[in-house]
Structure formats: C-alpha cells, structure tokens
Coordinates of C-alpha atoms in Angstrom, one line a residue:
M1 CA 42.1 106.1 129.3
A2 CA 44.1 107.5 126.2
D3 CA 41.1 106.9 124.0
S4 CA 39.0 109.1 126.4
L5 CA 41.5 111.9 126.4
I6 CA 41.6 112.1 122.8
A7 CA 37.9 112.2 122.7
D8 CA 37.7 114.9 125.3
C9 CA 40.4 116.8 123.3
K10 CA 38.3 116.8 120.1
Q11 CA 35.3 118.3 122.1
E12 CA 37.5 121.0 123.6
I13 CA 38.7 121.8 120.2
K14 CA 35.0 122.1 119.1
N15 CA 34.4 124.3 122.1
R16 CA 37.7 126.5 121.2
N17 CA 39.2 125.6 124.4
F18 CA 42.5 125.4 122.9
G19 CA 44.7 125.3 126.0
K20 CA 43.0 122.6 127.6
A21 CA 42.6 120.6 124.5
L22 CA 46.4 120.7 123.9
T23 CA 47.0 119.5 127.3
L24 CA 44.7 116.5 126.8
A25 CA 46.4 115.7 123.3
N26 CA 49.8 115.7 124.8
Q27 CA 48.8 113.5 127.7
S28 CA 47.2 110.9 125.0
V29 CA 50.3 110.9 122.8
S30 CA 52.6 110.0 125.8
I31 CA 50.4 107.2 126.8
Y32 CA 50.0 105.7 123.1
Q33 CA 53.8 106.1 122.7
E34 CA 54.4 103.7 125.6
I35 CA 52.5 101.1 124.0
Q36 CA 53.5 101.9 120.6
D37 CA 50.2 102.4 119.0
Y38 CA 51.3 104.1 115.9
K39 CA 47.7 105.0 114.6
A40 CA 46.7 106.6 117.8
I41 CA 49.9 108.4 118.1
G42 CA 49.3 109.8 114.3
D43 CA 45.9 110.9 115.6
G44 CA 47.1 112.6 118.6
Y45 CA 49.6 114.6 116.7
N46 CA 47.0 115.6 114.2
Q47 CA 44.7 116.9 117.1
I48 CA 47.8 118.9 118.4
A49 CA 48.3 120.5 114.8
T50 CA 44.9 121.3 114.6
I51 CA 44.9 123.3 117.7
F52 CA 48.0 125.2 116.7
Y53 CA 46.4 125.7 113.3
Y54 CA 43.3 127.3 114.8
Q55 CA 45.4 129.4 117.2
G56 CA 47.3 131.1 114.1
E57 CA 50.9 129.2 114.6
P58 CA 51.0 127.7 111.3
Y59 CA 54.7 126.4 111.6
K60 CA 53.8 124.4 114.8
A61 CA 51.0 123.1 113.0
L62 CA 53.1 122.0 110.0
T63 CA 55.5 120.3 112.2
N64 CA 52.9 118.0 113.9
F65 CA 51.1 117.3 110.8
E66 CA 54.3 116.0 109.4
K67 CA 54.7 113.8 112.5
S68 CA 51.2 112.7 112.2
A69 CA 51.9 111.6 108.5
S70 CA 55.0 109.7 109.5
Y71 CA 53.1 107.7 112.2
F72 CA 50.3 107.0 110.0
K73 CA 52.7 105.6 107.5
K74 CA 54.2 103.2 110.1
A75 CA 50.8 102.1 111.2
N76 CA 49.8 101.3 107.3
F77 CA 46.8 103.6 107.9
K78 CA 46.2 104.8 104.4
N79 CA 43.3 107.0 105.2
G80 CA 45.1 108.7 107.8
L81 CA 48.2 109.1 105.6
A82 CA 46.2 110.6 102.7
S83 CA 44.4 113.2 105.1
A84 CA 47.8 114.0 106.8
T85 CA 49.4 114.7 103.6
N86 CA 46.5 116.7 102.6
N87 CA 46.8 119.1 105.7
V88 CA 50.6 119.4 105.3
G89 CA 49.7 120.7 101.9
A90 CA 47.1 123.1 103.4
I91 CA 49.5 124.6 105.7
Y92 CA 52.1 125.2 103.0
Y93 CA 49.2 126.8 101.1
F94 CA 48.3 128.9 104.1
L95 CA 51.9 130.3 104.2
G96 CA 52.1 130.9 100.5
N97 CA 54.3 128.3 99.4
Y98 CA 52.3 127.2 96.5
S99 CA 54.8 124.9 94.8
K100 CA 55.1 122.6 98.0
A101 CA 51.4 123.1 98.6
L102 CA 50.7 121.5 94.9
D103 CA 53.1 118.7 95.6
H104 CA 51.4 117.6 98.6
Y105 CA 47.8 117.8 97.2
K106 CA 48.8 115.9 94.2
I107 CA 50.0 113.0 96.5
A108 CA 47.0 113.4 98.8
V109 CA 44.4 113.5 95.7
Q110 CA 46.1 110.2 94.4
L111 CA 45.8 108.6 98.0
H112 CA 42.3 109.7 98.3
E113 CA 41.2 108.5 94.7
D114 CA 42.8 105.0 95.6
L115 CA 40.6 104.9 98.6
N116 CA 37.6 106.0 96.7
N117 CA 37.4 109.1 99.2
E118 CA 35.1 111.5 96.9
K119 CA 34.6 114.2 99.6
Q120 CA 38.3 114.4 100.2
V121 CA 39.1 114.5 96.8
A122 CA 36.6 117.4 96.2
G123 CA 38.1 119.3 99.2
T124 CA 41.6 119.1 97.7
T125 CA 40.3 119.9 94.3
Q126 CA 39.0 123.1 96.0
N127 CA 42.3 124.0 97.3
I128 CA 43.8 123.6 93.9
G129 CA 41.0 126.2 92.7
N130 CA 42.1 128.6 95.5
I131 CA 45.6 128.4 94.3
Y132 CA 44.5 129.2 90.7
S133 CA 42.4 132.2 92.1
I134 CA 45.5 133.5 93.8
L135 CA 47.6 133.3 90.8
N136 CA 44.6 135.1 88.9
E137 CA 44.0 132.3 86.5
F138 CA 40.3 132.8 87.0
E139 CA 38.9 130.7 84.5
E140 CA 40.9 127.5 86.0
A141 CA 39.9 128.6 89.4
K142 CA 36.0 128.5 88.4
R143 CA 36.4 125.4 86.9
Y144 CA 38.0 123.6 89.9
F145 CA 35.5 125.3 92.3
G146 CA 32.7 124.1 90.1
I147 CA 33.8 120.6 90.4
A148 CA 33.9 120.9 94.2
E149 CA 30.6 122.6 94.4
K150 CA 29.0 119.7 92.3
N151 CA 30.3 117.0 94.8
Y152 CA 29.3 119.1 97.8
R153 CA 25.8 119.7 96.7
K154 CA 25.6 115.9 96.1
S155 CA 26.9 114.9 99.5
N156 CA 24.7 117.6 101.1
D157 CA 27.9 119.0 103.0
E158 CA 26.7 122.7 103.7
K159 CA 29.7 123.6 105.7
A160 CA 32.1 122.7 102.7
L161 CA 29.6 124.2 100.3
S162 CA 29.5 127.3 102.1
L163 CA 33.3 127.7 101.8
V164 CA 33.5 126.7 98.1
L165 CA 30.7 129.3 97.5
S166 CA 32.9 132.1 99.3
S167 CA 35.9 131.2 97.2
L168 CA 33.9 131.5 94.0
G169 CA 32.4 134.7 95.0
D170 CA 36.0 136.2 95.7
V171 CA 36.8 135.2 92.0
Y172 CA 33.8 136.9 90.5
A173 CA 34.6 140.0 92.8
K174 CA 38.3 140.1 91.4
E175 CA 36.8 140.1 87.9
K176 CA 34.6 143.0 89.0
N177 CA 31.3 140.9 88.3
Y178 CA 29.6 142.1 91.8
T179 CA 26.2 140.6 91.0
E180 CA 27.7 137.1 90.8
A181 CA 30.1 137.6 93.6
L182 CA 27.3 139.0 96.1
Q183 CA 25.0 136.2 94.9
N184 CA 27.5 133.6 96.2
F185 CA 28.7 135.4 99.3
E186 CA 25.0 135.7 100.6
V187 CA 24.3 131.9 100.0
S188 CA 27.7 131.1 101.6
L189 CA 26.9 133.2 104.7
E190 CA 23.5 131.7 105.1
L191 CA 24.9 128.3 105.2
A192 CA 27.9 129.2 107.5
T193 CA 25.5 130.8 109.9
K194 CA 23.1 128.0 109.8
N195 CA 25.9 125.4 110.4
K196 CA 27.9 128.0 113.0
A197 CA 31.0 128.1 111.0
T198 CA 32.3 131.0 112.7
Q199 CA 35.7 130.9 110.6
T200 CA 33.8 130.9 107.2
Q201 CA 31.3 133.7 108.7
A202 CA 34.3 135.8 109.5
Q203 CA 35.7 135.4 106.2
V204 CA 32.6 135.9 104.2
L205 CA 31.5 139.0 106.1
F206 CA 35.0 140.3 105.6
N207 CA 34.7 139.5 101.8
L208 CA 31.4 141.4 101.7
G209 CA 32.8 144.4 103.4
K210 CA 35.7 144.4 100.6
L211 CA 33.0 144.3 97.7
H212 CA 31.2 147.1 99.1
E213 CA 34.4 149.2 99.7
D214 CA 35.5 148.3 96.0
K215 CA 32.0 149.9 95.1
N216 CA 32.8 153.0 97.3
E217 CA 29.9 152.0 99.7
Y218 CA 31.8 152.8 102.8
D219 CA 29.0 152.7 105.4
T220 CA 27.9 149.1 104.2
A221 CA 31.6 148.1 104.1
V222 CA 32.1 149.3 107.6
N223 CA 29.2 147.3 109.0
Y224 CA 30.3 144.2 107.3
Y225 CA 33.8 144.8 108.6
N226 CA 32.6 145.2 112.1
K227 CA 30.5 142.0 111.8
S228 CA 33.5 140.1 110.8
L229 CA 35.8 141.5 113.6
T230 CA 33.2 140.7 116.2
I231 CA 33.1 136.9 115.0
S232 CA 36.8 136.9 114.5
R233 CA 37.5 138.0 118.3
T234 CA 34.7 135.7 119.4
S235 CA 36.3 132.6 117.7
K236 CA 39.7 133.7 118.4
S237 CA 40.9 133.9 114.9
N238 CA 43.7 136.2 114.7
L239 CA 44.1 136.3 111.2
N240 CA 40.7 137.4 110.4
E241 CA 40.9 139.9 113.2
S242 CA 43.9 141.7 112.0
S243 CA 42.5 141.6 108.4
A244 CA 39.2 143.2 109.6
L245 CA 41.0 146.0 111.8
I246 CA 43.3 146.9 109.0
A247 CA 40.4 147.1 106.5
L248 CA 38.5 149.4 108.9
G249 CA 41.3 151.6 109.4
N250 CA 42.0 152.1 105.5
I251 CA 38.1 153.1 105.4
N252 CA 38.4 155.3 108.4
L253 CA 41.4 157.0 106.4
K254 CA 39.3 157.5 103.3
I255 CA 36.5 159.2 105.0
G256 CA 38.8 161.4 107.2
K257 CA 38.8 159.7 110.4
K258 CA 42.5 159.8 110.6
Q259 CA 43.0 159.0 114.3
N260 CA 40.8 156.0 114.0
A261 CA 42.6 154.8 111.1
V262 CA 45.9 154.8 113.0
A263 CA 44.5 153.2 116.1
R264 CA 42.8 150.4 113.9
C265 CA 45.8 149.8 111.8
K266 CA 48.3 149.8 115.0
K267 CA 46.1 147.2 116.6
G268 CA 46.1 145.2 113.2
L269 CA 49.8 145.4 113.0
E270 CA 50.3 144.2 116.5
I271 CA 48.4 140.9 115.8
A272 CA 49.7 140.2 112.7
K273 CA 53.4 140.7 114.1
K274 CA 52.1 138.1 116.9
I275 CA 51.2 135.6 114.2
N276 CA 54.2 136.2 111.9
S277 CA 51.8 137.4 108.9
V278 CA 54.2 139.4 106.7
S279 CA 51.7 140.3 104.1
I280 CA 49.1 141.8 106.5
Q281 CA 51.9 143.4 108.3
E282 CA 53.0 145.2 105.2
E283 CA 49.1 146.2 104.6
A284 CA 49.2 147.7 108.5
C285 CA 52.3 149.6 107.6
N286 CA 51.0 150.9 104.4
C287 CA 47.8 152.0 106.1
L288 CA 49.9 153.8 109.0
Y289 CA 52.1 155.4 106.2
N290 CA 49.1 157.0 104.6
A291 CA 47.5 157.9 107.8
Y292 CA 50.6 159.7 109.3
K293 CA 51.2 161.4 106.0
A294 CA 47.6 162.6 105.9
T295 CA 48.0 164.0 109.6
N296 CA 51.4 165.6 108.7
N297 CA 53.6 163.6 110.8
P298 CA 56.5 162.8 108.1
I299 CA 58.8 161.2 110.6
K300 CA 56.1 158.6 111.5
A301 CA 55.1 158.2 108.1
L302 CA 58.7 157.7 106.9
Q303 CA 59.2 155.0 109.4
Y304 CA 56.4 152.9 108.7
N305 CA 57.1 153.6 104.6
E306 CA 60.5 152.2 105.2
R307 CA 59.0 149.0 107.4
M308 CA 56.6 148.6 104.5
Y309 CA 59.5 148.3 101.9
L310 CA 61.4 145.9 104.0
L311 CA 58.5 143.6 104.4
R312 CA 57.7 143.8 100.8
D313 CA 61.3 143.1 100.1
S314 CA 61.2 139.9 102.4
L315 CA 58.1 138.6 100.4
N316 CA 60.0 139.0 97.3
L317 CA 63.2 137.9 98.2
K318 CA 64.5 134.7 96.3
Q319 CA 67.2 132.3 97.3
T320 CA 70.8 132.7 96.2
S321 CA 72.1 130.8 93.3
D322 CA 73.9 127.6 93.8
K323 CA 77.3 127.4 95.1
I324 CA 80.0 126.0 92.7
L325 CA 80.0 122.3 92.9
N326 CA 83.7 121.6 91.6
M327 CA 86.5 124.0 92.7
E328 CA 89.2 122.2 91.2
F329 CA 87.3 122.2 88.0
E330 CA 86.8 125.9 88.1
K331 CA 90.6 126.8 89.1
E332 CA 91.7 124.7 86.0
M333 CA 89.3 126.8 84.1
I334 CA 91.0 130.1 85.3
L335 CA 94.4 128.7 84.6
D336 CA 93.3 127.7 81.0
S337 CA 91.8 131.2 80.6
I338 CA 95.3 132.9 81.6
A339 CA 97.2 130.5 79.2
N340 CA 94.9 131.4 76.4
V341 CA 95.9 134.7 76.9
E342 CA 99.2 134.2 76.9
K343 CA 99.1 132.1 73.8
E344 CA 97.2 134.9 72.0
R345 CA 100.1 137.3 72.7
I346 CA 102.4 134.9 71.5
L347 CA 100.7 134.6 68.2
K348 CA 100.5 138.2 67.7
L349 CA 104.1 138.5 68.2
Q350 CA 104.9 135.8 65.9
H351 CA 102.7 137.3 63.2
K352 CA 104.5 140.7 63.5
E353 CA 108.0 139.0 63.2
E354 CA 107.0 137.2 60.0
V355 CA 105.5 140.6 58.2
A356 CA 108.9 142.2 59.4
K357 CA 110.9 139.4 57.7
K358 CA 109.0 139.7 54.3
E359 CA 109.2 143.6 54.5
K360 CA 113.2 143.1 54.7
Q361 CA 113.0 141.6 51.0
R362 CA 112.0 144.9 49.7
N363 CA 114.3 147.6 48.7
I364 CA 116.0 149.7 51.6
F365 CA 113.5 152.7 51.2
I366 CA 110.4 150.6 51.5
I367 CA 112.1 148.7 54.4
A368 CA 113.1 151.8 56.3
V369 CA 109.4 153.3 56.1
C370 CA 107.7 149.8 56.7
F371 CA 110.1 149.3 59.7
A372 CA 109.0 153.0 61.0
V373 CA 105.4 152.1 60.6
I374 CA 105.6 148.7 62.3
I375 CA 107.6 150.2 65.4
V376 CA 104.8 152.7 65.6
L377 CA 102.1 150.1 65.2
A378 CA 103.8 147.7 67.6
I379 CA 104.3 150.0 70.5
F380 CA 100.4 151.2 70.0
G381 CA 99.4 147.5 69.9
R382 CA 101.5 146.6 73.0
L383 CA 100.0 149.4 74.9
N384 CA 96.5 148.5 73.8
Y385 CA 97.3 145.0 74.5
M386 CA 98.7 145.6 77.8
R387 CA 95.7 147.5 79.0
K388 CA 93.1 145.0 77.9
S389 CA 95.4 142.2 79.4
K390 CA 95.5 143.9 82.8
A391 CA 92.0 144.2 83.0
R392 CA 91.4 140.6 82.0
L393 CA 93.9 139.5 84.6
Q394 CA 92.2 141.5 87.1
I395 CA 88.9 139.8 86.4
E396 CA 90.8 136.4 86.8
K397 CA 92.3 137.7 90.1
D398 CA 89.0 138.4 91.3
R399 CA 87.4 135.2 90.4
S400 CA 90.5 133.4 92.1
E401 CA 89.9 135.1 95.2
H402 CA 86.1 134.2 95.1
L403 CA 87.2 130.6 94.7
L404 CA 89.5 130.8 97.4
H405 CA 87.1 132.0 99.9
N406 CA 84.8 129.4 98.9
I407 CA 87.6 126.6 99.5
L408 CA 89.1 128.1 102.9
P409 CA 87.7 130.2 105.8
E410 CA 88.2 133.9 105.1
E411 CA 90.8 134.4 107.8
V412 CA 92.8 131.6 106.5
A413 CA 92.6 132.8 102.9
D414 CA 93.6 136.3 103.7
E415 CA 96.6 134.7 105.6
L416 CA 97.5 132.8 102.8
K417 CA 97.6 135.4 100.1
E418 CA 99.6 137.7 102.4
K419 CA 102.2 135.2 103.7
G420 CA 102.2 132.6 100.9
F421 CA 101.7 130.0 103.7
V422 CA 99.4 129.5 106.6
D423 CA 100.7 128.8 110.4
A424 CA 99.0 125.9 112.0
Q425 CA 96.8 126.6 114.9
D426 CA 95.9 124.9 118.2
F427 CA 92.5 124.9 119.5
E428 CA 91.9 123.6 122.8
T429 CA 88.0 123.3 122.5
A430 CA 86.7 122.5 119.1
S431 CA 83.6 120.7 118.2
I432 CA 83.8 118.2 115.6
L433 CA 80.8 116.7 113.6
F434 CA 80.7 113.9 111.3
T435 CA 77.8 112.4 109.2
D436 CA 77.7 109.3 107.3
F437 CA 74.9 107.7 105.1
K438 CA 73.9 104.3 106.2
S439 CA 73.7 101.3 103.4
F440 CA 75.0 104.1 100.7
T441 CA 76.5 101.4 98.5
E442 CA 73.2 99.5 98.4
T443 CA 71.0 102.8 98.0
A444 CA 73.3 104.0 95.3
S445 CA 73.0 100.8 93.4
H446 CA 69.4 101.8 92.7
L447 CA 70.7 104.9 90.8
T448 CA 72.3 106.0 87.8
P449 CA 75.7 107.7 88.4
Q450 CA 73.9 111.1 87.3
Q451 CA 71.1 110.5 89.7
L452 CA 73.6 109.6 92.5
V453 CA 75.5 112.7 92.2
E454 CA 72.2 114.8 92.0
Q455 CA 70.9 113.2 95.3
I456 CA 74.1 113.6 97.1
N457 CA 74.4 117.4 95.8
I458 CA 70.8 118.0 97.3
Y459 CA 71.9 116.5 100.7
F460 CA 75.2 118.3 100.8
K461 CA 73.6 121.7 99.6
A462 CA 71.2 121.5 102.4
F463 CA 74.0 120.9 104.8
D464 CA 76.2 123.6 103.6
A465 CA 73.1 125.9 104.1
I466 CA 72.6 124.6 107.7
I467 CA 76.2 125.1 108.8
G468 CA 76.3 128.4 107.2
H469 CA 73.1 129.4 109.3
Y470 CA 74.8 128.3 112.5
K471 CA 78.2 129.8 111.3
I472 CA 80.2 126.7 111.8
E473 CA 83.0 125.6 109.4
K474 CA 82.7 123.0 106.7
I475 CA 85.9 120.9 106.6
K476 CA 85.4 118.4 103.9
T477 CA 83.6 115.8 102.2
I478 CA 84.9 112.2 101.7
G479 CA 82.5 110.1 99.5
D480 CA 79.1 110.2 101.3
A481 CA 80.8 111.5 104.7
Y482 CA 80.3 115.1 105.7
M483 CA 82.6 116.8 108.2
A484 CA 82.4 120.1 109.9
A485 CA 83.7 121.8 113.0
G486 CA 82.6 124.5 115.4
G487 CA 84.8 126.9 117.2
L488 CA 87.3 127.8 114.5
P489 CA 89.1 129.5 112.8
K490 CA 87.6 131.8 115.2
P491 CA 86.8 130.5 118.8
D492 CA 83.1 130.7 119.7
A493 CA 81.6 130.3 123.1
N494 CA 78.3 128.9 121.7
A495 CA 80.2 126.6 119.3
V496 CA 79.3 123.4 120.8
K497 CA 75.4 124.3 121.1
K498 CA 75.4 125.3 117.6
T499 CA 77.2 122.4 116.1
I500 CA 74.5 120.1 118.0
L501 CA 71.7 122.4 116.5
A502 CA 73.2 122.1 113.1
A503 CA 73.3 118.2 113.7
L504 CA 69.8 118.0 114.6
D505 CA 68.7 120.2 111.3
M506 CA 70.7 117.8 109.3
Q507 CA 68.8 114.5 110.9
A508 CA 65.6 116.6 110.3
F509 CA 66.5 117.2 106.6
V510 CA 67.4 113.8 106.0
T511 CA 64.3 112.3 107.7
K512 CA 62.0 114.7 105.7
R513 CA 63.7 114.0 102.4
K514 CA 63.4 110.4 103.0
Q515 CA 59.4 110.8 103.7
E516 CA 59.1 112.6 100.3
N517 CA 61.1 110.2 98.3
T518 CA 59.3 107.1 99.8
L519 CA 56.0 108.6 98.9
L520 CA 57.3 109.2 95.4
D521 CA 58.5 105.6 95.5
K522 CA 62.4 106.8 95.0
P523 CA 65.6 105.7 96.8
A524 CA 66.4 107.5 99.9
F525 CA 69.2 107.6 102.5
D526 CA 69.2 107.3 106.3
M527 CA 72.1 109.1 108.0
R528 CA 74.2 108.7 111.2
V529 CA 75.7 111.8 113.1
G530 CA 78.2 111.9 115.8
I531 CA 79.9 114.8 117.7
H532 CA 82.8 115.2 120.2
V533 CA 84.5 118.4 121.7
G534 CA 88.3 118.4 122.5
P535 CA 91.5 119.9 121.2
I536 CA 92.7 119.8 117.7
V537 CA 95.2 121.5 115.3
A538 CA 94.0 123.1 112.0
G539 CA 96.0 124.3 109.2
I540 CA 96.9 123.7 105.6
V541 CA 99.3 120.9 104.2
G542 CA 100.8 120.9 100.6
V543 CA 101.2 123.1 97.9
K544 CA 98.6 121.6 95.3
K545 CA 95.0 121.3 95.8
F546 CA 95.2 122.8 99.2
Q547 CA 92.7 122.1 101.7
Y548 CA 91.8 123.5 105.1
D549 CA 91.9 120.4 107.6
V550 CA 91.9 119.4 111.3
W551 CA 94.0 116.7 113.0
G552 CA 93.9 115.2 116.4
D553 CA 92.5 112.4 118.4
T554 CA 89.5 114.5 118.9
V555 CA 88.8 113.9 115.0
N556 CA 89.1 110.1 115.5
I557 CA 86.5 109.9 118.5
A558 CA 84.1 112.1 116.7
S559 CA 84.4 109.6 113.8
R560 CA 83.5 106.9 116.5
M561 CA 80.6 108.7 117.7
E562 CA 79.4 108.7 114.2
S563 CA 80.1 104.9 113.5
N564 CA 78.5 103.9 116.7
G565 CA 75.4 106.1 116.4
T566 CA 71.9 105.1 115.1
I567 CA 70.2 106.4 112.1
G568 CA 68.0 109.6 112.8
K569 CA 69.7 110.2 116.0
V570 CA 72.6 112.7 116.9
N571 CA 75.2 110.8 119.2
I572 CA 77.7 112.9 121.4
S573 CA 80.6 112.1 123.6
S574 CA 80.9 112.5 127.4
N575 CA 82.9 115.5 126.7
T576 CA 80.4 117.1 124.6
F577 CA 77.4 116.2 127.0
A578 CA 79.6 117.8 130.1
L579 CA 79.3 121.2 128.1
V580 CA 75.6 121.4 127.2
K581 CA 74.0 119.0 130.0
D582 CA 72.6 122.0 131.7
D583 CA 71.1 123.9 128.6
P584 CA 67.5 123.8 128.7
D585 CA 67.1 123.5 124.9
F586 CA 68.3 119.9 124.6
T587 CA 67.3 116.6 126.4
F588 CA 69.6 113.5 126.5
E589 CA 69.6 109.8 126.5
Y590 CA 72.5 108.1 128.3
R591 CA 73.5 105.0 126.3
G592 CA 76.2 103.8 128.8
K593 CA 79.8 102.8 127.7
I594 CA 80.2 101.4 124.4
T595 CA 83.0 100.0 122.7
A596 CA 84.6 101.9 120.0
K597 CA 87.3 100.8 117.5
G598 CA 90.8 101.5 118.9
K599 CA 89.2 103.6 121.5
G600 CA 87.9 101.2 124.1
E601 CA 84.7 101.8 126.0
L602 CA 83.4 105.4 125.5
Q603 CA 80.3 107.1 127.1
M604 CA 77.6 108.1 124.6
Y605 CA 74.6 110.2 124.8
Y606 CA 71.8 110.8 122.3
V607 CA 70.7 114.5 122.2
Q608 CA 67.5 116.1 120.9
H609 CA 65.5 119.2 121.2
A610 CA 63.7 119.8 124.5
K611 CA 60.8 121.2 122.7
E612 CA 60.0 121.9 118.8
Q613 CA 61.9 124.7 117.3
K614 CA 59.7 127.4 115.5
D615 CA 60.6 128.0 111.9
L616 CA 61.5 131.6 111.7
T617 CA 60.8 131.9 108.3
T618 CA 57.8 134.0 107.1
T619 CA 55.6 133.8 104.2
T620 CA 52.5 135.0 102.8
P621 CA 49.3 133.8 104.9
I622 CA 46.2 133.4 102.5
P623 CA 42.9 134.9 103.8
Q624 CA 40.8 132.1 102.2
K625 CA 41.6 128.6 102.8
V626 CA 39.8 125.2 103.2
D627 CA 40.1 124.1 106.8
P628 CA 43.0 121.4 106.7
I629 CA 41.3 119.3 109.1
S630 CA 40.3 115.9 107.6
V631 CA 40.9 113.3 110.2

C-alpha cells in the first residue's frame, strides 16, 4: 500500500497537485516507519522536500532533504545518499549560502563519481558553474557549463541541456555578448517548450526580457516578461512570478506608466514576502521608491527607500566576532597591564632620584639651578603621566566591565559592582538544562589536544548562540558538560518552553554536526539532554574566580534527567511535563518510572517538536538553479 502511495505522490507532483501529493507522501512515510524500511522512508522525505521546493518553501525543503540523506545512510543506499546530499547543496545554493552549497556539492560529486553516475556528476558540475557565474568569474563559469553541455548532449538529455544553455546565455548576457546570449536562450527555450519544462520556460523567457531591456527594446522585453509571468502563474512558481512582476514594474516606470509600475511592484513585493525572498523584496522596494518619487509622493518614497536599505543591510550582515574563550586568562592580562603601568611609574621615579643625587655633587649654584629645573620638570611630567595613566586605567576599566558582563548576568554584575557582593536569590520555578556528550573519552582519544579543544569550542559556541537566542542563562561548563537555566536572574513566564526549545535546537545541531563529520570521516559526538523545573537558589560564592551558580535539589534532578536520557533525545521530568503538556508546539513520549541514582523512581518523558520549525533566517534566492530533484 505504501508503495502505491509514493507512486501516486510522484504522479501528483508531476501534475503540480502539491497539496494532494504532500498528503500521500506523509501517509507513506508513516507506514514505512512502522516497518522500519529506511530506504523507503528516505524516498518519502525526498518527495516531501521536492514538494516544498516547488511551492517556494526552501527551508522546509532543506529540512526534509537532510532527513532523506540520514535515512538513506542508515539503509546504506549510496545512490540515494549522493542524490540527497546534492539536493541539500542545491537548497543552500538557492538560499545564497554558496560556501555550504559548495561543501555539499563536493561531497555529492565524489559520491556520484564513486558510483559512476556521469549524468549526476554533470548536473552538479553545472551547479558549480552557476556559482561561478554569480561570483562574476565568467571564464570559469563557461568552462564548467561547457563540460555539463558536452555530457548532456552525449546522453541526449534535452531538459538538462535546456537549463545549461539558459545558464550559458545568462553568462554571455552579463558580458554584453548579446548575440551569443540570444542564440543560447532561443535554443534553450525551444528545448524547454518541446519537453514541457515550464520552470525552465519561465526562466528563459525572463532572461530574454532582461536581455531586450538591457538593449532598450522595451516593447519586446514587456512581451517576454508577460509570457514568463503567465507560465509562472500556471506552474505556480512564486519566485519567477514575483521576478516577472517587478521587471514589468521597472519597465512601466521607464516608459512613464507610473501607476502601473506601483501596482506591479506591490504585487511582486507581496509574493516575495510570502516566500521570504529578501533580494526580490529589495528590488520591489527600490522599484516602489522610484515610482513614488516620480509621482511626487515623498512620504511613500521615503518609506520604501528605508525598507530597501534595511533589506540590503540584512543581506550584507555578517556574524559577530567570536566570544572570548578564556575569561581567567583575559583577566590576568588586565592585571598584568595595570602592573606594568605601575612598574613604569616606579622606574621613572627611580631615574629622577638618581639624577637628583648626581646633581648634588656639583657646586651649590649648579645644584640650586638644577634642582629648580628638576622640580619643574617633575611637576610637569607627573601631571602628564597622571593624565595618561587615567586614560589607560579608564580603558582597562571598560575592558574589565565588558569581561564581567561576559562572566555574570548583567543584573548580577551591576549589583556586584555597586555593593561589592551579591545577595543570594530564591527562585520558586527555574528550568535547569544539562547536556553531556556520550562516550566523550573514547571519541576524544582519536583527537589531538588541539583538535579536541577546537571541536568542543565549536559545540559550545553553537550552544551559547542558541541559549542567547532564547534568552536563557548559561551557568557553566564542566569538561564536556554544559549547564544552563531559564527563568533567572529575571523570572520569565515562558522560561520552561524556551529551555525546551533550546534543548531541541542543541540536539539538532549535534545531530547535524555528526552527519557532516561522518561524511568527512571525522570523529563526532552524540549527546544527552535533560531538563527539570523546580525551586533553586542562585548567587555568587567566594572572592576569587567568582562564578554565578545555582544550588538545590532541582539541579540534582536535572542532572539525573540527563544521565538517564538517550542520545539525540530531550528527556524531561514530570514537573516539566506538567507545565508544558498542553503546549501545541510539543509532543511527548511517556517513558514510565525510571530509577535514578540517589532519587529512586522518577517519571520521565521525551519531548519533541509537534511540527517542523521554520528557520527564519532569510538569504538571497537565485533566479536560475538546476532542479535539485535527482531521486
């Protein structure tokens, strides 16, 4: 029955009935999971990812292609793994993350070459050419496209050939070689039309419109853009539809049809927002800015101009620099810096005393004159030195405060600076999270000390980013263990849910990291996570190397939740379950009463997402891509 469901699903995808296809695919995956047919499960997730890709939901497509790859790997189905890895690269490519796209493409090429899959190697080679085209390395792009074209002609694959010819035409158009560009576009359109490849038709028609627009042949350009728009709507391609609408809006503005330009670009912006396409939103806002400026509507023009620059900033935004790895070392550096300043001051004073002593050996007149000069110079030097020292001490103070805020929560750090100590606080409801890597010693034995520190740093940096996102507090790391708490130092009604979401994201990162390292034949870690909610006491103890910490039986139970958990899962206590059991975002698996060391029998639950969480990160989509579907 499941086999017939997946066959019907594939047919519905061909017919563009995506809603029905998605239902069939999900039904087939449920059946295959019951019988643990990993190869078939991988195929089911592949179809689900394909549906989301064609519906313009790349993040859901990425998640399901990654699931597909993991199940193909379990089934030792190398063809499927190679294809799914290529598909993950294709989605990263679509989203504009070229570094990750190339990483996955290289792995996919190697897998396909090992299997002698010449056609798939050609497709991935074409994608590499596309990336070079985007980076404006045109000679390299044409070289890779040429390799792909040769293979497609050899295998008589007209659909793939139409895509690579379209890509070649785009490169020639960028080089202003319109004759070669037009020739490649026309052959590509002919092949796409012959083979009913509607996505390719829409893209090539758009490219022909762009070519004629660059040549100021607006009537011809409008004709091609309208054809692209019609096919995009018929094939339900939101990406191509929004691009065509904005292109028509820009031409309408050029020929003086300002209201038409506003209408077209607004519709294009609406669709681009729907599919989270930041670059196309930026183009639409730029079009609307120019259109409203042309219609003497400065308020509207300013609004869209501001939105355009915000979108542009989001495209260029880079990650912040890494956090300081060793706070104690940095603190010692500050102390050494202060000590050096004091040492320098003492040396200067000693030097002045020696000069004064030698001057005393001269006659009284010279001594009197020199002494007066020394006094004047000493006063001036002292004042100058004090000014410089004050400035340097202020710099050190600012650095110390920055380090203090990295070591302690901001509220606790401020109290410590103000009072010199911190009062302990009782929290009736705090959520404690513990993680621990399984078989850490065994895995670490395969790494050098440097490699081990680098690997642990990668994981803990990711964990720091995750808890920062959910605004929960990192407490400490002990070896390979990581501890965090929600609901302190400021109580938060959503702290328990945020802690669970953080734990799920941590497990997702560890799972993905293991997949990547396994493909690269590198050691990787598995991890357990446990959460418990209850009363705790929080504060600082000691006067050296102080640390914000928490105490109470809640901490011990949270540790038992972690040690009695399972790798890849998030294990929670009954207290935690009681607080979130009605939350529609989670599903739970009751584990029964499990004996925990020193605590007797405790009820435990596994928690997971009720549905896939959509990644809100937006990146730049690319108009021309090879269809990622290869299974």
